[in-house]
Amino acid sequence: MARFDTKKLHAGYDPKDHNYAVSVPIYATTAFELDTVQRSDDMFSFDSWDPLYTRLSNPTTDVLEARLVELHNATAAVSLASGMAAVTYALLNVTAGSGRILATPRLYGGSIDSFTQVFRENNVKYDIVEDPDDIESYKKAIQPDTKVIFIESLTNPNATVLDIEAIAKVAHDAGIPLIVDNTLATPYLLNPFEFGADVVVYSATKGLSGHGNVVAGVIIENNKFDWKNGKFPQFSDQPYFLRAQDGSSRDYFDVFPDGPFTGRIRAIHLNYLGAALAPFSGYLVLLGLETLSERVQKQVDNAEKIVEYLETRIGKEVLWVKHPHAKNNPYSELAAKYFPKGAGGILSFGLDGTAEQRKDFLEAVKVWGFQANIGDAKSLIINPSTTTHTELNPELQKAADIQDNTIRLSLGLEDPQDLIDDLQQAFDKVFGL
Ligand SMILES: *Cc1c(COP(=O)(O)O)cnc(C)c1O
């Protein structure tokens, strides 16, 4: 029963099982020797979980999954080739070809866009809650065929916080699960399972790995939701490939007793759609995880210093600053409950200038990288309305509170004074002071 910071270095890995290698080895192999026909029969009938073929599992990514399970006090996980694969597979699995997704408008641009592109094509509809800060809004929006509520715990670019516990209760009262995209928070700042989430997804590309050098995703479950409540018959399916060695039929609960949700994703979506995480990528995420707490805490501290600096510029170059640490931020109370260590390293501010001045400002910063990424060890800056959230139509941008003059910052690990000096020289340059 080790604590978080010990688990992030050791959980899910015993060097004795890997030639005493201290660093988790990268198993660069497609297939694994079956050796005997009995061993092969055991593996192909899910009676043994020894690795078989790297699209389905691999000893390197197995360690990553086991480590993340322990960091969340969860029961099962599946790692994938990107955060988008994690979001899409989780929602394909829960909807299974019919029904509706209920989501907030404050989502990663790609997630919302997948609803209109991928999901519509697969006979799944979606609804956006009218006011994500009002619990009644969620209750009102649930229809008889709504299969899931999907939210982000901490949002990009405005660092808003939702009342996860209350939303989980609305979902559970309706017999549906709550899936939380916890990418911005990372498990260091928040474990959504503690507040009623049933499934947690990550883009491990961001703060989880933290170095801007890998694209990866993961889906984690705690096996508490009652998938047998009548709304989710897909988990009681008995496809031929799940049969036991004696030929008898089995369902997903029989074959994946600790994790029917991620088990079905592995058996169907990962198996047939195939977004497997490469072992080398899994290794990079494991390496990044070793310093998760230290990195994220410094990012939070840096974000708070930048918030304080930008607030001194209000009435000059800055119109407003959005982060729970900002003065009079409507989310500071919720943040005190859900994010006692700090509400993350992402914030936004309104630049009080013309489109031309915004362009000049983005090109005038030198330390901040102008990139469509977040959660890197290096600090990043971008204008969401024409980049990360450009796929959202004007109505959805308005619902997500993304304005033309919104500038998003993702804090890295630099000396905060250098970051402040860089913003100041860019303001001076653009506004001619
Ligand atoms: C980046 C991101 C994703 C998509 O992840 P990729 O790894 O880029 O595919 C999903 N959700 C959130 C909140 C993200 O920030």
CSV table of C-alpha atoms and ligand atoms in Angstrom, one decimal:
chain,number,residue,atom,x,y,z
A,1,MET,CA,0.0,0.0,0.0
A,2,ALA,CA,2.6,2.5,-1.1
A,3,ARG,CA,1.8,6.1,-1.5
A,4,PHE,CA,1.4,8.0,-4.8
A,5,ASP,CA,5.0,9.2,-5.2
A,6,THR,CA,6.4,5.7,-4.5
A,7,LYS,CA,3.9,4.0,-6.9
A,8,LYS,CA,4.7,6.4,-9.8
A,9,LEU,CA,8.3,5.0,-9.7
A,10,HIS,CA,7.7,1.3,-8.8
A,11,ALA,CA,4.2,0.1,-9.2
A,12,GLY,CA,3.5,-2.7,-11.7
A,13,TYR,CA,7.2,-3.6,-12.1
A,14,ASP,CA,9.3,-6.2,-10.5
A,15,PRO,CA,12.9,-6.3,-11.9
A,16,LYS,CA,13.2,-10.0,-11.1
A,17,ASP,CA,10.7,-10.7,-13.8
A,18,HIS,CA,12.8,-8.8,-16.4
A,19,ASN,CA,16.4,-10.0,-15.9
A,20,TYR,CA,16.8,-7.6,-13.0
A,21,ALA,CA,16.7,-4.6,-15.4
A,22,VAL,CA,16.4,-1.4,-13.4
A,23,SER,CA,14.7,0.6,-16.2
A,24,VAL,CA,11.6,-1.0,-17.7
A,25,PRO,CA,12.9,-2.8,-20.9
A,26,ILE,CA,11.4,-1.9,-24.3
A,27,TYR,CA,10.1,-5.2,-25.7
A,28,ALA,CA,10.7,-4.5,-29.4
A,29,THR,CA,9.0,-7.6,-30.6
A,30,THR,CA,5.8,-8.2,-32.7
A,31,ALA,CA,5.0,-11.7,-31.5
A,32,PHE,CA,5.9,-14.0,-28.6
A,33,GLU,CA,7.0,-17.6,-28.9
A,34,LEU,CA,4.0,-19.9,-28.2
A,35,ASP,CA,6.4,-22.8,-27.3
A,36,THR,CA,3.8,-25.6,-26.8
A,37,VAL,CA,0.3,-26.1,-28.3
A,38,GLN,CA,-1.2,-26.2,-24.8
A,39,ARG,CA,0.4,-22.8,-24.0
A,40,SER,CA,-1.0,-21.5,-27.3
A,41,ASP,CA,-4.5,-22.9,-26.5
A,42,ASP,CA,-4.4,-21.2,-23.1
A,43,MET,CA,-3.4,-17.9,-24.5
A,44,PHE,CA,-5.8,-17.9,-27.4
A,45,SER,CA,-8.7,-18.8,-25.1
A,46,PHE,CA,-7.8,-16.0,-22.6
A,47,ASP,CA,-7.0,-18.5,-19.9
A,48,SER,CA,-3.4,-17.1,-19.8
A,49,TRP,CA,-2.5,-13.4,-20.2
A,50,ASP,CA,1.1,-14.1,-21.3
A,51,PRO,CA,1.9,-11.7,-24.2
A,52,LEU,CA,1.0,-13.1,-27.6
A,53,TYR,CA,1.0,-10.3,-30.2
A,54,THR,CA,1.9,-6.6,-29.6
A,55,ARG,CA,-1.3,-5.2,-31.1
A,56,LEU,CA,-3.1,-6.7,-28.1
A,57,SER,CA,-0.5,-6.3,-25.3
A,58,ASN,CA,3.2,-6.1,-24.7
A,59,PRO,CA,5.3,-6.4,-21.5
A,60,THR,CA,6.4,-2.8,-21.7
A,61,THR,CA,2.9,-1.3,-22.1
A,62,ASP,CA,1.7,-3.8,-19.5
A,63,VAL,CA,3.8,-2.1,-16.9
A,64,LEU,CA,2.5,1.3,-17.9
A,65,GLU,CA,-1.1,0.0,-17.6
A,66,ALA,CA,-0.4,-1.7,-14.2
A,67,ARG,CA,1.3,1.5,-12.9
A,68,LEU,CA,-1.6,3.7,-13.9
A,69,VAL,CA,-4.1,1.3,-12.4
A,70,GLU,CA,-2.3,1.5,-9.0
A,71,LEU,CA,-1.9,5.3,-9.2
A,72,HIS,CA,-5.7,5.5,-9.5
A,73,ASN,CA,-6.6,2.6,-7.1
A,74,ALA,CA,-8.4,1.2,-10.1
A,75,THR,CA,-8.8,-2.3,-11.5
A,76,ALA,CA,-7.9,-2.4,-15.2
A,77,ALA,CA,-6.5,-0.2,-18.0
A,78,VAL,CA,-5.7,-0.3,-21.7
A,79,SER,CA,-3.1,1.8,-23.3
A,80,LEU,CA,-3.5,3.2,-26.8
A,81,ALA,CA,-1.7,5.0,-29.5
A,82,SER,CA,-3.2,8.4,-28.8
A,83,GLY,CA,-5.5,10.4,-26.5
A,84,MET,CA,-8.0,10.5,-29.4
A,85,ALA,CA,-8.0,6.7,-29.6
A,86,ALA,CA,-8.7,6.6,-25.8
A,87,VAL,CA,-11.7,9.1,-26.1
A,88,THR,CA,-13.1,7.4,-29.2
A,89,TYR,CA,-12.7,3.8,-28.1
A,90,ALA,CA,-14.2,4.6,-24.7
A,91,LEU,CA,-17.3,6.2,-26.2
A,92,LEU,CA,-17.6,3.6,-29.0
A,93,ASN,CA,-17.6,0.9,-26.3
A,94,VAL,CA,-20.2,2.5,-24.1
A,95,THR,CA,-22.6,3.4,-27.0
A,96,ALA,CA,-22.1,0.3,-29.1
A,97,GLY,CA,-23.8,1.6,-32.2
A,98,SER,CA,-26.8,3.4,-30.8
A,99,GLY,CA,-28.0,6.0,-28.3
A,100,ARG,CA,-26.6,9.4,-27.3
A,101,ILE,CA,-23.6,10.9,-25.6
A,102,LEU,CA,-24.2,13.8,-23.2
A,103,ALA,CA,-21.2,16.1,-23.0
A,104,THR,CA,-20.2,19.6,-21.9
A,105,PRO,CA,-19.2,22.2,-24.5
A,106,ARG,CA,-15.8,22.6,-22.7
A,107,LEU,CA,-14.1,19.7,-24.4
A,108,TYR,CA,-10.9,19.2,-26.4
A,109,GLY,CA,-11.8,20.3,-29.9
A,110,GLY,CA,-11.0,16.9,-31.4
A,111,SER,CA,-13.4,15.2,-29.0
A,112,ILE,CA,-16.4,17.4,-29.9
A,113,ASP,CA,-15.5,17.1,-33.6
A,114,SER,CA,-15.5,13.3,-33.4
A,115,PHE,CA,-19.1,13.4,-32.2
A,116,THR,CA,-20.2,15.1,-35.5
A,117,GLN,CA,-17.8,13.0,-37.7
A,118,VAL,CA,-17.1,9.5,-36.3
A,119,PHE,CA,-20.1,9.0,-34.0
A,120,ARG,CA,-22.8,10.4,-36.3
A,121,GLU,CA,-21.6,7.9,-38.9
A,122,ASN,CA,-21.9,5.2,-36.3
A,123,ASN,CA,-25.5,6.0,-35.5
A,124,VAL,CA,-24.6,7.7,-32.2
A,125,LYS,CA,-26.0,11.2,-31.4
A,126,TYR,CA,-24.8,13.7,-29.0
A,127,ASP,CA,-26.2,16.5,-26.8
A,128,ILE,CA,-24.3,19.4,-25.2
A,129,VAL,CA,-25.5,20.5,-21.8
A,130,GLU,CA,-26.8,24.0,-21.9
A,131,ASP,CA,-25.0,25.2,-18.7
A,132,PRO,CA,-22.2,22.9,-17.6
A,133,ASP,CA,-22.1,24.8,-14.2
A,134,ASP,CA,-25.7,24.0,-13.4
A,135,ILE,CA,-26.5,20.4,-12.3
A,136,GLU,CA,-30.1,20.8,-13.4
A,137,SER,CA,-28.9,21.2,-16.9
A,138,TYR,CA,-27.5,17.7,-16.9
A,139,LYS,CA,-30.7,16.2,-15.5
A,140,LYS,CA,-32.7,18.0,-18.1
A,141,ALA,CA,-30.5,16.9,-21.0
A,142,ILE,CA,-30.6,13.1,-20.2
A,143,GLN,CA,-32.9,11.2,-22.6
A,144,PRO,CA,-34.1,7.6,-22.4
A,145,ASP,CA,-31.3,6.5,-24.8
A,146,THR,CA,-28.5,8.6,-23.3
A,147,LYS,CA,-25.7,6.1,-22.6
A,148,VAL,CA,-23.0,8.2,-20.9
A,149,ILE,CA,-22.0,11.6,-19.5
A,150,PHE,CA,-18.6,12.7,-20.8
A,151,ILE,CA,-16.7,15.6,-19.2
A,152,GLU,CA,-13.3,17.0,-18.7
A,153,SER,CA,-12.2,17.5,-15.1
A,154,LEU,CA,-10.2,20.6,-15.8
A,155,THR,CA,-10.6,22.4,-19.1
A,156,ASN,CA,-8.6,23.9,-21.9
A,157,PRO,CA,-8.1,26.9,-22.4
A,158,ASN,CA,-10.0,28.5,-19.5
A,159,ALA,CA,-9.2,26.1,-16.6
A,160,THR,CA,-12.8,25.7,-15.6
A,161,VAL,CA,-13.7,23.1,-12.9
A,162,LEU,CA,-16.9,21.0,-12.8
A,163,ASP,CA,-18.7,19.6,-9.8
A,164,ILE,CA,-17.7,16.0,-10.7
A,165,GLU,CA,-19.3,14.4,-7.7
A,166,ALA,CA,-22.7,16.0,-8.4
A,167,ILE,CA,-22.5,15.1,-12.1
A,168,ALA,CA,-21.6,11.5,-11.2
A,169,LYS,CA,-24.7,11.3,-9.1
A,170,VAL,CA,-26.9,12.6,-11.9
A,171,ALA,CA,-25.4,9.9,-14.2
A,172,HIS,CA,-25.8,7.1,-11.7
A,173,ASP,CA,-29.4,8.1,-10.9
A,174,ALA,CA,-30.0,7.7,-14.6
A,175,GLY,CA,-28.2,4.3,-14.7
A,176,ILE,CA,-25.4,5.6,-16.9
A,177,PRO,CA,-21.7,5.9,-16.3
A,178,LEU,CA,-19.6,9.1,-16.0
A,179,ILE,CA,-16.5,9.1,-18.2
A,180,VAL,CA,-13.9,11.8,-17.3
A,181,ASP,CA,-11.1,13.0,-19.5
A,182,ASN,CA,-8.5,13.8,-16.8
A,183,THR,CA,-5.8,14.9,-19.2
A,184,LEU,CA,-5.2,18.4,-17.9
A,185,ALA,CA,-5.4,17.4,-14.2
A,186,THR,CA,-3.2,14.3,-14.3
A,187,PRO,CA,-3.7,11.8,-11.4
A,188,TYR,CA,-1.3,14.0,-9.3
A,189,LEU,CA,-3.8,16.7,-9.0
A,190,LEU,CA,-7.0,14.7,-9.2
A,191,ASN,CA,-8.2,11.1,-9.1
A,192,PRO,CA,-11.7,11.3,-10.6
A,193,PHE,CA,-12.6,7.8,-9.3
A,194,GLU,CA,-12.6,9.3,-5.8
A,195,PHE,CA,-15.6,11.5,-6.9
A,196,GLY,CA,-17.6,8.9,-8.7
A,197,ALA,CA,-16.1,8.6,-12.2
A,198,ASP,CA,-16.6,5.1,-13.7
A,199,VAL,CA,-14.0,5.4,-16.5
A,200,VAL,CA,-11.1,7.8,-16.8
A,201,VAL,CA,-9.4,8.6,-20.1
A,202,TYR,CA,-6.1,10.4,-20.8
A,203,SER,CA,-4.2,11.8,-23.5
A,204,ALA,CA,-0.8,10.7,-22.1
A,205,THR,CA,0.7,12.9,-24.7
A,206,LYS,CA,0.3,15.9,-22.4
A,207,GLY,CA,1.2,16.2,-18.7
A,208,LEU,CA,1.2,12.5,-17.9
A,209,SER,CA,4.3,12.0,-20.0
A,210,GLY,CA,5.2,15.6,-19.9
A,211,HIS,CA,8.1,16.1,-22.3
A,212,GLY,CA,6.4,16.7,-25.6
A,213,ASN,CA,8.0,13.7,-27.2
A,214,VAL,CA,5.3,11.0,-27.5
A,215,VAL,CA,1.6,10.6,-28.6
A,216,ALA,CA,-0.2,8.1,-26.3
A,217,GLY,CA,-3.6,7.5,-24.6
A,218,VAL,CA,-5.0,5.3,-21.9
A,219,ILE,CA,-8.4,4.2,-20.6
A,220,ILE,CA,-8.8,3.2,-16.9
A,221,GLU,CA,-11.8,1.7,-15.0
A,222,ASN,CA,-12.5,0.8,-11.4
A,223,ASN,CA,-15.1,-1.9,-12.2
A,224,LYS,CA,-17.8,-0.4,-9.9
A,225,PHE,CA,-20.4,0.5,-12.5
A,226,ASP,CA,-23.3,-2.0,-12.9
A,227,TRP,CA,-23.0,-2.8,-16.6
A,228,LYS,CA,-25.7,-5.4,-16.1
A,229,ASN,CA,-28.5,-2.9,-15.5
A,230,GLY,CA,-30.1,-3.5,-18.8
A,231,LYS,CA,-28.8,-0.5,-20.7
A,232,PHE,CA,-25.5,-2.1,-21.8
A,233,PRO,CA,-26.2,-5.6,-23.3
A,234,GLN,CA,-23.0,-5.4,-25.3
A,235,PHE,CA,-21.1,-6.6,-22.2
A,236,SER,CA,-23.2,-9.7,-21.9
A,237,ASP,CA,-22.6,-10.7,-25.6
A,238,GLN,CA,-21.1,-14.1,-26.0
A,239,PRO,CA,-19.1,-13.8,-29.2
A,240,TYR,CA,-17.6,-17.0,-30.6
A,241,PHE,CA,-14.0,-15.8,-29.9
A,242,LEU,CA,-14.7,-15.6,-26.2
A,243,ARG,CA,-15.6,-19.3,-25.9
A,244,ALA,CA,-13.8,-21.4,-23.3
A,245,GLN,CA,-11.5,-24.3,-24.3
A,246,ASP,CA,-14.3,-26.8,-23.8
A,247,GLY,CA,-16.4,-24.8,-26.3
A,248,SER,CA,-18.8,-23.3,-23.7
A,249,SER,CA,-19.9,-19.6,-24.3
A,250,ARG,CA,-18.6,-16.8,-22.2
A,251,ASP,CA,-19.3,-13.1,-21.9
A,252,TYR,CA,-17.1,-10.1,-21.1
A,253,PHE,CA,-17.7,-10.4,-17.4
A,254,ASP,CA,-16.5,-14.1,-17.5
A,255,VAL,CA,-13.4,-13.3,-19.4
A,256,PHE,CA,-12.5,-9.9,-17.9
A,257,PRO,CA,-13.8,-10.1,-14.3
A,258,ASP,CA,-11.6,-7.1,-13.1
A,259,GLY,CA,-12.3,-4.9,-16.1
A,260,PRO,CA,-15.2,-5.8,-18.5
A,261,PHE,CA,-15.1,-2.2,-19.9
A,262,THR,CA,-11.4,-2.1,-20.9
A,263,GLY,CA,-11.5,-5.9,-21.6
A,264,ARG,CA,-14.1,-5.4,-24.3
A,265,ILE,CA,-12.1,-2.4,-25.7
A,266,ARG,CA,-9.0,-4.7,-25.9
A,267,ALA,CA,-11.0,-7.5,-27.5
A,268,ILE,CA,-12.8,-5.4,-30.0
A,269,HIS,CA,-11.6,-1.9,-30.6
A,270,LEU,CA,-7.9,-2.4,-30.0
A,271,ASN,CA,-8.0,-5.8,-31.8
A,272,TYR,CA,-9.9,-4.6,-34.9
A,273,LEU,CA,-9.3,-0.9,-35.1
A,274,GLY,CA,-5.8,-1.4,-34.0
A,275,ALA,CA,-4.5,1.8,-32.3
A,276,ALA,CA,-1.9,-0.1,-30.3
A,277,LEU,CA,0.7,1.9,-28.2
A,278,ALA,CA,4.2,1.1,-29.5
A,279,PRO,CA,6.5,-0.3,-26.7
A,280,PHE,CA,9.0,2.6,-27.2
A,281,SER,CA,6.2,5.1,-26.7
A,282,GLY,CA,5.0,3.2,-23.6
A,283,TYR,CA,8.6,3.4,-22.3
A,284,LEU,CA,8.6,7.2,-22.8
A,285,VAL,CA,5.4,7.6,-20.9
A,286,LEU,CA,6.7,5.5,-18.0
A,287,LEU,CA,9.9,7.6,-17.9
A,288,GLY,CA,7.8,10.8,-17.8
A,289,LEU,CA,5.6,9.4,-15.1
A,290,GLU,CA,8.6,9.0,-12.7
A,291,THR,CA,8.7,12.8,-12.3
A,292,LEU,CA,4.9,13.6,-12.6
A,293,SER,CA,4.4,15.1,-9.2
A,294,GLU,CA,7.5,17.2,-9.3
A,295,ARG,CA,6.8,18.5,-12.8
A,296,VAL,CA,3.1,19.2,-12.3
A,297,GLN,CA,3.6,21.0,-8.9
A,298,LYS,CA,6.2,23.4,-10.5
A,299,GLN,CA,3.8,24.0,-13.4
A,300,VAL,CA,1.0,24.9,-11.0
A,301,ASP,CA,3.3,27.2,-9.0
A,302,ASN,CA,4.5,28.8,-12.3
A,303,ALA,CA,0.9,29.2,-13.5
A,304,GLU,CA,-0.1,31.0,-10.2
A,305,LYS,CA,2.9,33.4,-10.6
A,306,ILE,CA,1.9,34.2,-14.2
A,307,VAL,CA,-1.7,34.7,-13.2
A,308,GLU,CA,-0.5,37.2,-10.6
A,309,TYR,CA,1.7,39.0,-13.1
A,310,LEU,CA,-1.0,39.1,-15.8
A,311,GLU,CA,-3.4,40.6,-13.3
A,312,THR,CA,-1.0,43.5,-12.8
A,313,ARG,CA,-1.4,44.2,-16.6
A,314,ILE,CA,-5.2,44.4,-16.5
A,315,GLY,CA,-6.3,47.7,-17.9
A,316,LYS,CA,-3.0,47.8,-19.9
A,317,GLU,CA,-2.5,45.0,-22.4
A,318,VAL,CA,-4.7,42.4,-20.6
A,319,LEU,CA,-8.5,42.3,-20.5
A,320,TRP,CA,-9.0,39.4,-18.2
A,321,VAL,CA,-7.3,36.3,-16.8
A,322,LYS,CA,-8.9,32.9,-16.4
A,323,HIS,CA,-7.6,30.4,-13.9
A,324,PRO,CA,-9.0,29.4,-10.4
A,325,HIS,CA,-6.1,31.3,-8.8
A,326,ALA,CA,-7.2,34.5,-10.5
A,327,LYS,CA,-9.2,37.1,-8.4
A,328,ASN,CA,-12.9,36.6,-8.4
A,329,ASN,CA,-12.7,33.5,-10.5
A,330,PRO,CA,-16.0,31.6,-10.4
A,331,TYR,CA,-14.3,28.3,-10.1
A,332,SER,CA,-12.1,28.9,-7.1
A,333,GLU,CA,-14.5,27.3,-4.7
A,334,LEU,CA,-14.8,24.1,-6.7
A,335,ALA,CA,-11.1,24.1,-7.2
A,336,ALA,CA,-10.5,24.2,-3.5
A,337,LYS,CA,-12.5,21.0,-3.2
A,338,TYR,CA,-11.2,19.1,-6.3
A,339,PHE,CA,-7.7,20.6,-6.7
A,340,PRO,CA,-6.3,21.3,-3.3
A,341,LYS,CA,-2.7,21.1,-4.8
A,342,GLY,CA,-3.6,23.8,-7.4
A,343,ALA,CA,-5.8,23.9,-10.5
A,344,GLY,CA,-3.2,23.0,-13.1
A,345,GLY,CA,-0.7,24.7,-15.4
A,346,ILE,CA,-3.1,25.9,-18.1
A,347,LEU,CA,-4.6,29.4,-18.1
A,348,SER,CA,-5.9,31.9,-20.6
A,349,PHE,CA,-6.0,35.7,-20.8
A,350,GLY,CA,-7.7,38.2,-23.1
A,351,LEU,CA,-5.2,40.3,-25.1
A,352,ASP,CA,-6.6,43.8,-25.4
A,353,GLY,CA,-5.5,44.5,-29.0
A,354,THR,CA,-6.3,44.1,-32.7
A,355,ALA,CA,-5.9,40.9,-34.7
A,356,GLU,CA,-2.6,42.4,-36.0
A,357,GLN,CA,-1.4,43.0,-32.5
A,358,ARG,CA,-2.3,39.4,-31.5
A,359,LYS,CA,-0.3,38.1,-34.4
A,360,ASP,CA,2.7,40.4,-33.5
A,361,PHE,CA,2.5,39.3,-29.8
A,362,LEU,CA,2.5,35.6,-30.7
A,363,GLU,CA,5.6,36.2,-32.8
A,364,ALA,CA,7.3,38.5,-30.3
A,365,VAL,CA,7.6,36.0,-27.5
A,366,LYS,CA,10.9,34.1,-27.4
A,367,VAL,CA,10.9,31.8,-24.4
A,368,TRP,CA,7.3,30.6,-24.9
A,369,GLY,CA,6.9,28.1,-27.7
A,370,PHE,CA,4.1,28.7,-30.2
A,371,GLN,CA,2.7,25.2,-30.4
A,372,ALA,CA,-0.5,23.2,-30.5
A,373,ASN,CA,0.4,21.2,-27.4
A,374,ILE,CA,0.0,21.4,-23.6
A,375,GLY,CA,1.6,19.8,-20.6
A,376,ASP,CA,5.1,20.0,-21.9
A,377,ALA,CA,8.1,20.7,-19.7
A,378,LYS,CA,8.6,23.8,-21.8
A,379,SER,CA,6.1,26.7,-21.7
A,380,LEU,CA,3.8,27.1,-24.6
A,381,ILE,CA,1.5,29.8,-26.0
A,382,ILE,CA,-1.3,29.8,-28.6
A,383,ASN,CA,-4.4,31.5,-29.8
A,384,PRO,CA,-7.1,28.8,-29.6
A,385,SER,CA,-9.8,30.3,-31.8
A,386,THR,CA,-7.9,29.8,-35.0
A,387,THR,CA,-5.8,26.8,-34.0
A,388,THR,CA,-6.7,24.2,-31.4
A,389,HIS,CA,-10.4,25.0,-31.4
A,390,THR,CA,-10.7,26.1,-35.0
A,391,GLU,CA,-12.9,23.1,-35.9
A,392,LEU,CA,-15.6,24.3,-33.6
A,393,ASN,CA,-18.3,26.4,-35.3
A,394,PRO,CA,-18.9,29.9,-33.9
A,395,GLU,CA,-21.8,28.6,-31.7
A,396,LEU,CA,-19.7,25.9,-30.2
A,397,GLN,CA,-16.8,28.3,-29.7
A,398,LYS,CA,-19.1,30.6,-27.8
A,399,ALA,CA,-20.4,27.8,-25.7
A,400,ALA,CA,-16.8,26.8,-24.9
A,401,ASP,CA,-16.0,30.5,-24.1
A,402,ILE,CA,-13.3,30.8,-26.7
A,403,GLN,CA,-13.0,34.4,-27.9
A,404,ASP,CA,-10.9,35.8,-30.8
A,405,ASN,CA,-8.7,37.5,-28.3
A,406,THR,CA,-8.2,34.5,-26.0
A,407,ILE,CA,-4.5,33.6,-25.5
A,408,ARG,CA,-3.8,30.2,-23.9
A,409,LEU,CA,-0.7,29.5,-21.9
A,410,SER,CA,0.6,26.1,-20.8
A,411,LEU,CA,3.2,26.4,-18.1
A,412,GLY,CA,6.5,24.5,-18.2
A,413,LEU,CA,9.3,24.3,-15.8
A,414,GLU,CA,11.4,27.4,-16.7
A,415,ASP,CA,12.3,30.1,-14.2
A,416,PRO,CA,9.0,32.0,-13.8
A,417,GLN,CA,10.8,35.4,-13.9
A,418,ASP,CA,12.2,34.6,-17.4
A,419,LEU,CA,8.6,33.8,-18.5
A,420,ILE,CA,7.3,37.0,-17.1
A,421,ASP,CA,10.2,39.0,-18.6
A,422,ASP,CA,9.4,37.5,-22.0
A,423,LEU,CA,5.7,38.4,-21.8
A,424,GLN,CA,6.7,41.9,-20.7
A,425,GLN,CA,9.1,42.5,-23.6
A,426,ALA,CA,6.5,41.2,-26.1
A,427,PHE,CA,3.8,43.5,-24.6
A,428,ASP,CA,6.3,46.4,-24.8
A,429,LYS,CA,7.3,45.6,-28.4
A,430,VAL,CA,3.7,45.2,-29.7
A,431,PHE,CA,2.1,48.0,-27.8
A,432,GLY,CA,5.0,50.4,-28.4
A,433,LEU,CA,5.9,51.2,-24.8
B,1,LIG,C1,-4.8,16.4,-26.5
B,1,LIG,C2,-6.0,16.0,-25.9
B,1,LIG,C3,-6.7,14.9,-26.4
B,1,LIG,C4,-6.2,14.1,-27.6
B,1,LIG,O1,-5.0,13.5,-27.3
B,1,LIG,P1,-3.9,13.1,-28.5
B,1,LIG,O2,-2.9,12.3,-27.6
B,1,LIG,O3,-3.4,14.3,-29.1
B,1,LIG,O4,-4.6,12.2,-29.5
B,1,LIG,C5,-7.9,14.5,-25.7
B,1,LIG,N1,-8.3,15.2,-24.7
B,1,LIG,C6,-7.7,16.2,-24.2
B,1,LIG,C7,-8.2,17.0,-23.0
B,1,LIG,C8,-6.5,16.7,-24.8
B,1,LIG,O5,-5.9,17.7,-24.3
